[in-house]
Short mmCIF file of C-alpha atoms in Angstrom, two decimals:
data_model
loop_
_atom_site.label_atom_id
_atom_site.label_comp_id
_atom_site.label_asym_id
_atom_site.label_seq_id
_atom_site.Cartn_x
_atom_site.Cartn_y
_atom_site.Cartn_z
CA UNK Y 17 -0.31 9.49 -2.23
CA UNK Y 18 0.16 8.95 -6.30
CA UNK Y 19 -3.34 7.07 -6.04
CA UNK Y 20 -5.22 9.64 -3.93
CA UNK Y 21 -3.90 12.20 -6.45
CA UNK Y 22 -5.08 10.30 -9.60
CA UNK Y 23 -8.59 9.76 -7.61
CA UNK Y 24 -9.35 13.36 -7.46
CA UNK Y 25 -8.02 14.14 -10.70
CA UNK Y 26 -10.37 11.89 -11.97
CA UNK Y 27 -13.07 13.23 -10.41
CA UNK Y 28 -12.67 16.53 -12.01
CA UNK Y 29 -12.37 14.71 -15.30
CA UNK Y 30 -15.47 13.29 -14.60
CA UNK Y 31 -17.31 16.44 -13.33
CA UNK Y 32 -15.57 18.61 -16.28
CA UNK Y 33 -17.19 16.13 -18.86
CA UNK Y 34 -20.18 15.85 -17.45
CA UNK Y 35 -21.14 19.43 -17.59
CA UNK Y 36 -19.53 19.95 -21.37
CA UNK Y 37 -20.99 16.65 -22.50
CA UNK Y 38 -17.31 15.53 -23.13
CA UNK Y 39 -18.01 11.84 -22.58
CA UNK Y 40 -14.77 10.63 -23.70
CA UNK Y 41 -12.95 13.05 -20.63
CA UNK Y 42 -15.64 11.45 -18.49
CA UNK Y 43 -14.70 7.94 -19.45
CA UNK Y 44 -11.18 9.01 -18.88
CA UNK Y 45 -12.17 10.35 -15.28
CA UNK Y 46 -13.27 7.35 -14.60
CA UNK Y 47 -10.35 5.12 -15.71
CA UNK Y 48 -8.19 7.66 -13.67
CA UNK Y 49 -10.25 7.15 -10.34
CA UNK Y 50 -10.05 3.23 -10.56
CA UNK Y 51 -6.79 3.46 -11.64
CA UNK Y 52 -6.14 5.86 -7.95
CA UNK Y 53 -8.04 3.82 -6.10
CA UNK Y 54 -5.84 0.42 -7.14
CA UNK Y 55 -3.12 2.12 -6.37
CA UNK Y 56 -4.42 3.23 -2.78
CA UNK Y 57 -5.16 -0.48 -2.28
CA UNK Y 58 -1.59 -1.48 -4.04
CA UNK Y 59 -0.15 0.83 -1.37
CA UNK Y 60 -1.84 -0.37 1.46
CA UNK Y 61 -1.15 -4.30 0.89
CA UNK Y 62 2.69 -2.89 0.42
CA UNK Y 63 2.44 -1.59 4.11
CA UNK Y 64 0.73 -4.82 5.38
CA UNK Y 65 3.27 -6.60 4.10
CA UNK Y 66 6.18 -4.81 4.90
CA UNK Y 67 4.63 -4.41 8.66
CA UNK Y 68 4.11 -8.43 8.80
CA UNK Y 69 7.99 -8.48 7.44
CA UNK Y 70 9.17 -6.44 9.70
CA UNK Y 71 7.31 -8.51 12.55
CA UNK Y 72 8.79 -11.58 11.12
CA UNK Y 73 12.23 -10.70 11.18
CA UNK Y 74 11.83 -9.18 14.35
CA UNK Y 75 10.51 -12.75 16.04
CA UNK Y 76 13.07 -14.53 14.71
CA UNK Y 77 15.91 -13.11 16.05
CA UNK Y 78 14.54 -12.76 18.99
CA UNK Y 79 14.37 -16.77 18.43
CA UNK Y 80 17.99 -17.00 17.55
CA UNK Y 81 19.18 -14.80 20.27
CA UNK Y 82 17.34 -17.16 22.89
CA UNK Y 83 18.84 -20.45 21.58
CA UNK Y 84 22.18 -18.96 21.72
CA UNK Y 85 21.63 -17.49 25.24
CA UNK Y 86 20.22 -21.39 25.68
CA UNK Y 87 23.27 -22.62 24.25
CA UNK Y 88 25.81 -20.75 26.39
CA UNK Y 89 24.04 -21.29 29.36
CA UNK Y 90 24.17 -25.46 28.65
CA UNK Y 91 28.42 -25.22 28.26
CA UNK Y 92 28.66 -23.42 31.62
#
């Protein structure tokens, strides 16, 4: 959400100095849009991650929790 926010500001940074002829608040639009969009891309690899984690973690219990029902069912 931070990045999206920083992408738009930029944007009007970039609009704002284009029609005063402020090119240094245009340059800084533009720094603020790729700095948005990294962090929109930042953000999403966090969620892929976190997702594939979760997955992990998820798989290997499931793992553990068979090789114990395995094991209980071998001493009976």
């Amino acid at each position: 959400m931070a990045g999206r926010f920083e992408e738009v500001k930029g944007r009007l940074k970039v609009a704002l100095g284009s029609l005063t002829g402020n090119k240094e608040m245009e340059s800084e639009g533009k720094l603020d849009r790729r700095a948005g969009r990294a962090k929109e891309k930042i953000s999403r690899v966090k969620s892929k991650i976190d997702a594939t984690t979760d997955t992990a973690e998820r798989k290997a219990v499931q793992a553990t929790d068979s090789a114990r029902d395995a094991a209980r069912r071998k001493r009976l």
